[in-house]
Amino acid sequence: MILHPHFDVNEAGHLTVAGVDAVSLAEKYGTPLYLIDTDAVRAMCRLYKNTVKTAFGGASVPAYAGKALCYKGLYRLIAEEGLSADCVSSGELYTAHSAGFPMERVFFHGNNKTDEDLAYALELGVGHVVVDGTDELEALERIAAEKGARAKILLRITPGIDPHTHKKIVTGSVDSKFGMAIATGQAFDFVKAALAAPHIELDGWHCHVGSQIFDIDPFTDACDIMLAFTARVKALFGYTPKILNLGGGMGVRYVEDDPGIDYVKNLTDMGAEFDRMCALYGLEKPAVVLEPGRSIVAAAGATLYTCGSVKTVTGFRNYVSIDGGMPDNPRYALYQSRYTVVNASRAAEKSDFPCTLAGRCCESGDLIAEDAALAQPKRGDIIAVLVTGAYNYSMASNYNRIPRPPVVELSSEGDRLAVRRETREDLLALDL
Ligand code: LLP
């Protein structure tokens, strides 16, 4: 096993993903190639579905955050597993709808939804619009009235949490483009306006503290602040929310020195804290919604590349260049995100060739990993980057007019092309 149970090495000395030889997958589908182990995705869906229900109470559900990985087949899987979904654009809504996803199970997010987005969401019968601010509330009221509809909403509230310091740095994170802040008092006016809008049905609140968080303190802090807010709203307006949506953000192990995460324990501990706080504030327990994205799909994914140039800059470093890079995985260029890289063709050999894994764009910052170590790579070897299921395909671009790779699903039923490879003709499809 390498990092996660579905990454291993076979007798041929090749990396396997979900038990399938990565080198043979690269031969069959070409590279670069995104792989996703859908049995691993389903296992995470079931873990979340069962644990959220037992930890937070019967009506509580996970809503998969499609921004982590979005294509029709995945929405079909999420629907089959009985999760709700978080969509953040009309493109994600369209994908979910086209996959036959039950739209009443969708939470529609975004800090700047256009009138067109809001009208489209109502037409599709989206379950809840998560309203981000006062003028969006006014726009939704107007659009719902025009359609003779009543829009169910949550309000996006800023609790003022900085997950990276694990402290409540109120002034820091209140300054955000998302939501309305409790600390400034604006969240209370927001609730008042929502309660007064005749074509709006207020079902509760949403907050989101951040992403790639390894322990539960930021979540329990957020829960505490949101429940204290709830108690205050109840006292002021006599209103009690049905839903408390605490957003996404659970971390994932990308490299050996990341901690392992016990998701069941974390969720169970959060649930116990939630119960305790509801009792403390004298509140009936709202249904809790969590919006995991990364932790559902990241570990299930890997990307395969073909090694091209292997170059040593004498006195400096080794550059191993692959046939992909920042267009299919911009996360190192954007955030210096760390990844585990493996020479999939020589996975049983010692990883003792220190190198920088470079992409093929015309840009020095186009790197996937620095300070990597690979079994001595040769032109034509297959290089795997592990744990790329989240925020890789969904963040891919056509920079340098490079077509996007296909997505191949792996499961006990075999391999399936879920998204085909973009062609050069596809790149011209919009050019008039
Ligand atoms: N809900 C809301 C409202 C969010 O803003 C996000 C992520 C999630 C749920 C899902 O969070 P997760 O469970 O995936 O952490 N591109 C960045 C990540 C940006 C996350 C933005 N919001 C990356 O590649 O690390």
Short mmCIF file of C-alpha atoms and ligand atoms in Angstrom, two decimals:
data_model
loop_
_atom_site.label_atom_id
_atom_site.label_comp_id
_atom_site.label_asym_id
_atom_site.label_seq_id
_atom_site.Cartn_x
_atom_site.Cartn_y
_atom_site.Cartn_z
CA MET A 1 0.00 0.00 0.00
CA ILE A 2 1.20 3.51 -0.83
CA LEU A 3 -0.54 6.20 1.25
CA HIS A 4 -4.07 4.78 0.72
CA PRO A 5 -5.26 1.16 0.41
CA HIS A 6 -6.13 1.40 -3.31
CA PHE A 7 -2.53 2.31 -4.34
CA ASP A 8 -0.16 -0.67 -4.45
CA VAL A 9 2.58 -2.41 -6.44
CA ASN A 10 2.13 -5.64 -8.47
CA GLU A 11 4.54 -8.47 -9.41
CA ALA A 12 5.56 -6.60 -12.55
CA GLY A 13 6.81 -3.82 -10.28
CA HIS A 14 4.12 -1.47 -11.58
CA LEU A 15 1.89 0.82 -9.56
CA THR A 16 -1.68 -0.43 -9.28
CA VAL A 17 -4.70 1.79 -8.75
CA ALA A 18 -7.77 -0.04 -7.44
CA GLY A 19 -5.93 -3.27 -8.28
CA VAL A 20 -5.39 -2.31 -11.96
CA ASP A 21 -1.92 -1.98 -13.50
CA ALA A 22 -1.32 1.75 -14.07
CA VAL A 23 1.07 1.14 -16.98
CA SER A 24 -1.53 -0.91 -18.85
CA LEU A 25 -4.16 1.79 -18.20
CA ALA A 26 -1.77 4.38 -19.65
CA GLU A 27 -1.31 2.16 -22.73
CA LYS A 28 -5.04 1.68 -23.14
CA TYR A 29 -6.19 5.28 -22.67
CA GLY A 30 -3.05 7.34 -23.31
CA THR A 31 -1.63 10.04 -21.03
CA PRO A 32 -2.18 12.38 -19.30
CA LEU A 33 -4.99 10.42 -17.74
CA TYR A 34 -7.15 11.04 -14.68
CA LEU A 35 -8.17 7.90 -12.78
CA ILE A 36 -10.88 7.73 -10.17
CA ASP A 37 -11.61 4.68 -8.02
CA THR A 38 -15.39 4.89 -7.73
CA ASP A 39 -15.54 2.11 -5.12
CA ALA A 40 -13.37 4.35 -2.91
CA VAL A 41 -15.69 7.31 -3.64
CA ARG A 42 -18.74 5.21 -2.76
CA ALA A 43 -17.10 4.05 0.47
CA MET A 44 -16.59 7.68 1.52
CA CYS A 45 -20.18 8.56 0.55
CA ARG A 46 -21.47 5.72 2.75
CA LEU A 47 -19.19 6.67 5.61
CA TYR A 48 -20.47 10.26 5.51
CA LYS A 49 -24.11 9.29 5.01
CA ASN A 50 -24.21 6.84 7.92
CA THR A 51 -22.03 8.81 10.31
CA VAL A 52 -23.65 12.21 9.74
CA LYS A 53 -27.04 10.65 10.42
CA THR A 54 -25.98 8.92 13.66
CA ALA A 55 -23.78 11.79 14.87
CA PHE A 56 -26.15 14.70 14.21
CA GLY A 57 -29.61 13.14 14.09
CA GLY A 58 -32.03 11.59 11.62
CA ALA A 59 -32.62 14.42 9.16
CA SER A 60 -28.92 15.33 8.89
CA VAL A 61 -27.20 14.67 5.54
CA PRO A 62 -23.93 15.16 3.67
CA ALA A 63 -24.13 17.23 0.49
CA TYR A 64 -21.28 16.44 -1.91
CA ALA A 65 -19.46 19.63 -3.03
CA GLY A 66 -19.26 19.26 -6.80
CA LYS A 67 -16.56 21.91 -7.14
CA ALA A 68 -14.07 19.20 -6.08
CA LEU A 69 -14.89 16.98 -9.08
CA CYS A 70 -17.79 17.46 -11.45
CA TYR A 71 -18.98 15.35 -14.37
CA LYS A 72 -22.25 13.62 -15.15
CA GLY A 73 -21.21 10.11 -14.09
CA LEU A 74 -20.13 11.34 -10.71
CA TYR A 75 -23.47 13.08 -10.10
CA ARG A 76 -25.20 9.79 -11.02
CA LEU A 77 -23.05 8.03 -8.42
CA ILE A 78 -23.76 10.69 -5.78
CA ALA A 79 -27.51 10.38 -6.50
CA GLU A 80 -27.33 6.57 -6.18
CA GLU A 81 -25.54 6.91 -2.85
CA GLY A 82 -28.33 9.17 -1.59
CA LEU A 83 -26.26 12.25 -0.82
CA SER A 84 -27.41 15.81 -1.39
CA ALA A 85 -25.20 18.14 -3.44
CA ASP A 86 -23.63 21.57 -3.28
CA CYS A 87 -23.49 23.30 -6.68
CA VAL A 88 -21.75 26.62 -7.12
CA SER A 89 -22.53 27.73 -10.67
CA SER A 90 -25.18 27.29 -13.31
CA GLY A 91 -22.69 24.97 -15.09
CA GLU A 92 -22.61 22.67 -12.08
CA LEU A 93 -26.41 22.87 -11.81
CA TYR A 94 -26.71 21.96 -15.49
CA THR A 95 -24.35 18.98 -15.03
CA ALA A 96 -26.30 17.70 -12.02
CA HIS A 97 -29.63 18.19 -13.80
CA SER A 98 -28.36 16.49 -16.97
CA ALA A 99 -27.25 13.51 -14.87
CA GLY A 100 -30.79 13.19 -13.52
CA PHE A 101 -29.75 14.35 -10.04
CA PRO A 102 -32.82 15.11 -7.86
CA MET A 103 -32.56 18.90 -7.84
CA GLU A 104 -34.55 19.27 -4.62
CA ARG A 105 -31.44 17.84 -2.92
CA VAL A 106 -29.22 20.67 -4.20
CA PHE A 107 -27.85 23.65 -2.27
CA PHE A 108 -26.97 26.42 -4.71
CA HIS A 109 -23.97 28.51 -3.63
CA GLY A 110 -21.98 31.46 -4.90
CA ASN A 111 -21.10 34.95 -3.72
CA ASN A 112 -22.28 36.57 -6.94
CA LYS A 113 -25.15 34.70 -8.52
CA THR A 114 -26.55 36.58 -11.47
CA ASP A 115 -30.28 37.13 -11.99
CA GLU A 116 -30.02 34.54 -14.73
CA ASP A 117 -28.43 32.02 -12.32
CA LEU A 118 -31.20 32.60 -9.78
CA ALA A 119 -33.96 32.24 -12.36
CA TYR A 120 -32.33 29.06 -13.72
CA ALA A 121 -32.08 27.59 -10.19
CA LEU A 122 -35.80 28.22 -9.63
CA GLU A 123 -36.67 26.71 -13.01
CA LEU A 124 -34.68 23.56 -12.17
CA GLY A 125 -36.41 23.26 -8.78
CA VAL A 126 -33.22 23.58 -6.73
CA GLY A 127 -33.91 22.64 -3.09
CA HIS A 128 -32.19 25.59 -1.41
CA VAL A 129 -30.52 28.72 -2.67
CA VAL A 130 -27.80 29.70 -0.19
CA VAL A 131 -28.24 33.47 -0.32
CA ASP A 132 -24.95 35.28 0.11
CA GLY A 133 -25.97 38.89 0.72
CA THR A 134 -28.72 41.46 0.90
CA ASP A 135 -28.91 42.42 -2.73
CA GLU A 136 -29.04 38.78 -3.79
CA LEU A 137 -31.94 38.37 -1.36
CA GLU A 138 -33.75 41.27 -3.04
CA ALA A 139 -33.06 39.86 -6.50
CA LEU A 140 -34.31 36.41 -5.52
CA GLU A 141 -37.46 37.86 -3.95
CA ARG A 142 -38.15 39.78 -7.18
CA ILE A 143 -37.45 36.79 -9.46
CA ALA A 144 -39.49 34.37 -7.30
CA ALA A 145 -42.39 36.86 -7.31
CA GLU A 146 -42.22 37.15 -11.13
CA LYS A 147 -42.42 33.37 -11.38
CA GLY A 148 -45.16 33.10 -8.76
CA ALA A 149 -42.81 30.87 -6.76
CA ARG A 150 -41.60 30.73 -3.16
CA ALA A 151 -37.84 30.14 -2.96
CA LYS A 152 -36.48 28.05 -0.11
CA ILE A 153 -33.23 29.50 1.15
CA LEU A 154 -30.42 29.32 3.67
CA LEU A 155 -28.50 32.46 4.56
CA ARG A 156 -24.73 32.44 4.29
CA ILE A 157 -23.39 33.67 7.59
CA THR A 158 -19.75 34.51 8.35
CA PRO A 159 -18.87 33.11 11.76
CA GLY A 160 -15.42 34.73 11.93
CA ILE A 161 -13.17 31.69 12.17
CA ASP A 162 -9.63 31.28 10.92
CA PRO A 163 -9.16 27.53 10.50
CA HIS A 164 -5.42 27.79 10.03
CA THR A 165 -4.71 29.22 13.42
CA HIS A 166 -7.59 27.37 15.10
CA LYS A 167 -8.50 30.61 16.83
CA LYS A 168 -11.52 32.81 16.57
CA ILE A 169 -9.88 35.76 14.87
CA VAL A 170 -13.07 37.65 14.38
CA THR A 171 -11.78 40.70 12.54
CA GLY A 172 -9.59 38.63 10.22
CA SER A 173 -12.11 36.35 8.61
CA VAL A 174 -15.06 38.70 8.87
CA ASP A 175 -13.33 40.49 6.02
CA SER A 176 -14.50 38.02 3.37
CA LYS A 177 -16.31 38.20 0.06
CA PHE A 178 -18.64 35.44 1.29
CA GLY A 179 -21.69 35.84 3.48
CA MET A 180 -22.85 38.34 6.06
CA ALA A 181 -21.00 38.68 9.34
CA ILE A 182 -22.31 38.14 12.85
CA ALA A 183 -19.60 40.35 14.33
CA THR A 184 -20.73 43.45 12.40
CA GLY A 185 -24.39 42.87 13.22
CA GLN A 186 -25.24 42.61 9.50
CA ALA A 187 -26.23 38.94 9.83
CA PHE A 188 -29.17 39.94 12.05
CA ASP A 189 -30.48 42.48 9.52
CA PHE A 190 -30.06 39.80 6.87
CA VAL A 191 -32.32 37.41 8.81
CA LYS A 192 -34.88 40.15 9.39
CA ALA A 193 -35.01 40.95 5.67
CA ALA A 194 -35.36 37.26 4.74
CA LEU A 195 -38.21 36.76 7.22
CA ALA A 196 -40.02 39.77 5.79
CA ALA A 197 -39.76 38.68 2.12
CA PRO A 198 -43.08 37.17 0.98
CA HIS A 199 -41.62 34.92 -1.76
CA ILE A 200 -38.81 33.59 0.39
CA GLU A 201 -38.98 30.69 2.81
CA LEU A 202 -36.08 30.82 5.25
CA ASP A 203 -34.99 27.31 6.32
CA GLY A 204 -31.75 28.12 8.14
CA TRP A 205 -28.09 29.07 7.91
CA HIS A 206 -24.93 28.08 6.15
CA CYS A 207 -21.31 28.73 7.00
CA HIS A 208 -18.00 27.40 5.69
CA VAL A 209 -14.74 27.81 7.55
CA GLY A 210 -12.12 26.59 5.06
CA SER A 211 -10.61 23.56 3.38
CA GLN A 212 -8.00 20.84 4.05
CA ILE A 213 -8.59 21.03 7.82
CA PHE A 214 -7.23 18.14 9.86
CA ASP A 215 -8.84 18.49 13.27
CA ILE A 216 -12.31 19.34 14.43
CA ASP A 217 -11.71 22.52 16.44
CA PRO A 218 -12.52 24.98 13.62
CA PHE A 219 -15.77 23.07 12.97
CA THR A 220 -16.83 22.93 16.61
CA ASP A 221 -15.90 26.62 17.00
CA ALA A 222 -18.08 27.42 13.98
CA CYS A 223 -20.90 25.28 15.34
CA ASP A 224 -20.70 27.08 18.69
CA ILE A 225 -20.81 30.52 17.06
CA MET A 226 -23.67 29.52 14.74
CA LEU A 227 -25.73 28.07 17.60
CA ALA A 228 -25.12 31.14 19.76
CA PHE A 229 -26.29 33.18 16.75
CA THR A 230 -29.35 30.92 16.47
CA ALA A 231 -30.22 31.48 20.13
CA ARG A 232 -29.89 35.25 19.67
CA VAL A 233 -32.07 35.20 16.53
CA LYS A 234 -34.68 33.15 18.39
CA ALA A 235 -34.73 35.72 21.18
CA LEU A 236 -34.91 38.65 18.76
CA PHE A 237 -37.32 37.37 16.11
CA GLY A 238 -38.85 34.17 17.54
CA TYR A 239 -37.47 32.25 14.57
CA THR A 240 -35.78 28.83 14.82
CA PRO A 241 -33.97 27.37 11.79
CA LYS A 242 -34.67 23.87 10.47
CA ILE A 243 -31.20 23.47 8.92
CA LEU A 244 -27.68 24.29 10.01
CA ASN A 245 -25.27 23.75 7.13
CA LEU A 246 -21.65 23.75 8.37
CA GLY A 247 -20.00 23.58 4.93
CA GLY A 248 -17.08 21.40 3.88
CA GLY A 249 -13.40 21.29 4.65
CA MET A 250 -12.27 17.95 6.12
CA GLY A 251 -8.65 17.30 5.21
CA VAL A 252 -7.08 14.52 3.14
CA ARG A 253 -3.73 12.78 3.36
CA TYR A 254 -1.63 13.79 0.33
CA VAL A 255 1.87 12.88 1.55
CA GLU A 256 3.35 10.45 4.07
CA ASP A 257 3.87 13.11 6.73
CA ASP A 258 0.26 14.34 6.61
CA PRO A 259 -1.63 12.86 9.55
CA GLY A 260 -4.05 10.00 8.91
CA ILE A 261 -7.65 11.09 9.52
CA ASP A 262 -10.32 9.10 11.31
CA TYR A 263 -13.40 10.62 9.66
CA VAL A 264 -15.87 8.55 11.69
CA LYS A 265 -14.30 9.65 14.96
CA ASN A 266 -14.12 13.30 13.88
CA LEU A 267 -17.78 13.37 12.82
CA THR A 268 -18.88 11.50 15.94
CA ASP A 269 -16.96 13.93 18.18
CA MET A 270 -18.43 16.88 16.31
CA GLY A 271 -21.91 15.40 16.78
CA ALA A 272 -21.37 15.07 20.54
CA GLU A 273 -20.25 18.72 20.73
CA PHE A 274 -23.25 19.77 18.67
CA ASP A 275 -25.64 17.95 21.07
CA ARG A 276 -23.94 19.52 24.06
CA MET A 277 -24.16 23.03 22.58
CA CYS A 278 -27.81 22.69 21.52
CA ALA A 279 -28.63 21.75 25.11
CA LEU A 280 -26.49 24.60 26.44
CA TYR A 281 -28.27 27.18 24.27
CA GLY A 282 -31.67 25.58 24.90
CA LEU A 283 -32.24 24.90 21.21
CA GLU A 284 -34.06 22.13 19.41
CA LYS A 285 -31.53 20.35 17.22
CA PRO A 286 -31.67 21.58 13.61
CA ALA A 287 -30.86 19.08 10.83
CA VAL A 288 -27.13 19.41 10.11
CA VAL A 289 -25.79 19.46 6.55
CA LEU A 290 -22.09 18.98 5.87
CA GLU A 291 -20.60 19.66 2.43
CA PRO A 292 -17.55 17.45 1.93
CA GLY A 293 -15.85 17.69 -1.45
CA ARG A 294 -12.16 16.90 -1.18
CA SER A 295 -12.56 14.16 1.42
CA ILE A 296 -15.05 12.28 -0.82
CA VAL A 297 -12.97 12.22 -4.01
CA ALA A 298 -9.35 13.31 -3.52
CA ALA A 299 -7.76 10.08 -2.29
CA ALA A 300 -9.71 8.07 -4.87
CA GLY A 301 -7.88 9.81 -7.73
CA ALA A 302 -4.51 9.59 -9.42
CA THR A 303 -3.11 11.16 -12.59
CA LEU A 304 -0.85 9.28 -15.00
CA TYR A 305 1.68 11.06 -17.19
CA THR A 306 4.41 9.96 -19.57
CA CYS A 307 7.92 10.98 -18.68
CA GLY A 308 9.62 12.99 -21.42
CA SER A 309 12.79 14.94 -20.89
CA VAL A 310 15.02 14.04 -17.92
CA LYS A 311 17.49 16.88 -17.56
CA THR A 312 20.19 17.62 -15.00
CA VAL A 313 21.19 21.24 -14.62
CA THR A 314 24.74 20.65 -13.45
CA GLY A 315 25.27 21.89 -9.93
CA PHE A 316 21.57 22.61 -9.46
CA ARG A 317 18.84 20.03 -9.87
CA ASN A 318 17.19 17.35 -11.97
CA TYR A 319 14.13 18.26 -14.00
CA VAL A 320 11.76 15.48 -14.98
CA SER A 321 9.22 16.78 -17.49
CA ILE A 322 5.86 15.15 -18.02
CA ASP A 323 3.21 15.48 -20.72
CA GLY A 324 0.83 17.42 -18.45
CA GLY A 325 1.25 20.03 -15.73
CA MET A 326 -0.53 23.17 -14.60
CA PRO A 327 -3.35 22.89 -17.17
CA ASP A 328 -4.50 19.58 -15.61
CA ASN A 329 -3.26 20.28 -12.07
CA PRO A 330 -2.74 23.95 -11.20
CA ARG A 331 -2.55 23.30 -7.45
CA TYR A 332 1.24 23.46 -7.06
CA ALA A 333 1.44 26.62 -9.12
CA LEU A 334 -1.38 28.18 -7.11
CA TYR A 335 -0.81 26.91 -3.58
CA GLN A 336 2.47 24.94 -3.55
CA SER A 337 0.33 21.92 -2.68
CA ARG A 338 2.33 18.80 -1.88
CA TYR A 339 1.82 15.52 -3.72
CA THR A 340 3.17 11.98 -3.63
CA VAL A 341 4.71 11.09 -6.99
CA VAL A 342 5.65 7.59 -8.09
CA ASN A 343 7.44 6.16 -11.10
CA ALA A 344 4.58 3.79 -11.91
CA SER A 345 6.77 1.79 -14.34
CA ARG A 346 9.37 1.11 -11.59
CA ALA A 347 7.28 1.27 -8.44
CA ALA A 348 9.17 -1.56 -6.73
CA GLU A 349 12.55 0.15 -7.20
CA LYS A 350 14.08 2.56 -4.74
CA SER A 351 12.93 6.16 -5.12
CA ASP A 352 16.37 7.70 -4.97
CA PHE A 353 16.42 10.15 -7.90
CA PRO A 354 15.78 13.62 -6.46
CA CYS A 355 13.97 15.83 -8.93
CA THR A 356 11.56 18.58 -9.72
CA LEU A 357 8.52 17.31 -11.60
CA ALA A 358 7.82 19.87 -14.31
CA GLY A 359 4.91 20.36 -16.68
CA ARG A 360 5.16 21.24 -20.35
CA CYS A 361 3.75 24.75 -20.37
CA CYS A 362 5.75 27.73 -21.44
CA GLU A 363 6.04 28.97 -17.86
CA SER A 364 8.73 28.30 -15.21
CA GLY A 365 6.14 28.04 -12.45
CA ASP A 366 4.50 25.10 -14.21
CA LEU A 367 5.60 22.49 -11.68
CA ILE A 368 3.80 19.60 -9.99
CA ALA A 369 6.33 18.89 -7.25
CA GLU A 370 9.72 20.12 -6.10
CA ASP A 371 11.97 17.99 -3.92
CA ALA A 372 10.38 14.79 -5.25
CA ALA A 373 12.18 11.45 -5.35
CA LEU A 374 11.50 8.92 -8.10
CA ALA A 375 12.94 5.57 -9.08
CA GLN A 376 15.41 6.58 -11.86
CA PRO A 377 13.03 7.82 -14.58
CA LYS A 378 13.56 7.21 -18.29
CA ARG A 379 11.80 8.76 -21.25
CA GLY A 380 8.57 6.77 -21.76
CA ASP A 381 8.12 5.75 -18.10
CA ILE A 382 4.69 6.32 -16.61
CA ILE A 383 4.75 8.82 -13.75
CA ALA A 384 1.82 8.85 -11.31
CA VAL A 385 0.73 11.69 -9.08
CA LEU A 386 -1.47 10.32 -6.30
CA VAL A 387 -4.50 11.83 -4.56
CA THR A 388 -5.57 14.05 -7.45
CA GLY A 389 -9.31 13.26 -7.34
CA ALA A 390 -10.23 16.70 -5.99
CA TYR A 391 -9.62 20.11 -7.55
CA ASN A 392 -7.62 18.76 -10.50
CA TYR A 393 -10.05 17.96 -13.33
CA SER A 394 -12.46 20.56 -11.91
CA MET A 395 -9.73 23.24 -12.05
CA ALA A 396 -8.24 22.19 -15.40
CA SER A 397 -7.72 24.73 -18.16
CA ASN A 398 -6.61 24.81 -21.77
CA TYR A 399 -3.62 27.04 -21.09
CA ASN A 400 -1.18 26.83 -24.01
CA ARG A 401 -4.07 25.23 -25.94
CA ILE A 402 -3.43 21.91 -24.29
CA PRO A 403 -6.47 19.60 -24.44
CA ARG A 404 -7.79 18.32 -21.11
CA PRO A 405 -7.22 14.64 -20.20
CA PRO A 406 -10.01 12.07 -20.00
CA VAL A 407 -11.41 10.69 -16.74
CA VAL A 408 -11.44 6.90 -16.37
CA GLU A 409 -13.43 5.32 -13.57
CA LEU A 410 -12.13 2.16 -11.93
CA SER A 411 -14.34 -0.16 -9.89
CA SER A 412 -14.92 -3.82 -9.18
CA GLU A 413 -16.81 -3.84 -12.50
CA GLY A 414 -13.72 -2.82 -14.47
CA ASP A 415 -12.58 0.42 -16.12
CA ARG A 416 -14.93 2.87 -17.81
CA LEU A 417 -14.25 6.01 -19.79
CA ALA A 418 -16.36 8.62 -17.96
CA VAL A 419 -15.13 11.80 -19.68
CA ARG A 420 -13.46 11.50 -23.07
CA ARG A 421 -10.17 13.16 -23.95
CA GLU A 422 -10.47 16.63 -25.41
CA THR A 423 -9.26 16.82 -28.98
CA ARG A 424 -7.54 19.58 -30.90
CA GLU A 425 -10.85 20.01 -32.76
CA ASP A 426 -12.62 20.55 -29.42
CA LEU A 427 -10.23 23.41 -28.78
CA LEU A 428 -11.49 25.10 -31.94
CA ALA A 429 -15.16 24.32 -31.33
CA LEU A 430 -15.94 27.80 -29.99
CA ASP A 431 -13.77 29.77 -32.41
CA LEU A 432 -15.81 31.55 -35.09
N1 LLP B 1 -18.89 24.15 0.75
C1 LLP B 1 -18.48 25.39 0.44
C2 LLP B 1 -19.40 26.52 0.61
C3 LLP B 1 -17.19 25.60 -0.06
O1 LLP B 1 -16.78 26.84 -0.35
C4 LLP B 1 -16.33 24.49 -0.24
C5 LLP B 1 -14.98 24.66 -0.79
C6 LLP B 1 -16.80 23.21 0.09
C7 LLP B 1 -18.09 23.07 0.58
C8 LLP B 1 -15.97 21.97 -0.09
O2 LLP B 1 -14.85 21.99 0.72
P1 LLP B 1 -13.88 20.69 0.80
O3 LLP B 1 -14.62 19.66 1.57
O4 LLP B 1 -13.60 20.27 -0.58
O5 LLP B 1 -12.69 21.22 1.51
N2 LLP B 1 -9.32 24.89 -4.95
C9 LLP B 1 -8.88 24.68 -3.58
C10 LLP B 1 -10.03 24.36 -2.66
C11 LLP B 1 -11.07 25.45 -2.63
C12 LLP B 1 -12.26 25.09 -1.77
C13 LLP B 1 -13.33 26.10 -1.89
N3 LLP B 1 -14.55 25.80 -1.19
C14 LLP B 1 -7.84 23.55 -3.55
O6 LLP B 1 -7.49 23.06 -4.63
O7 LLP B 1 -7.32 23.20 -2.50
#
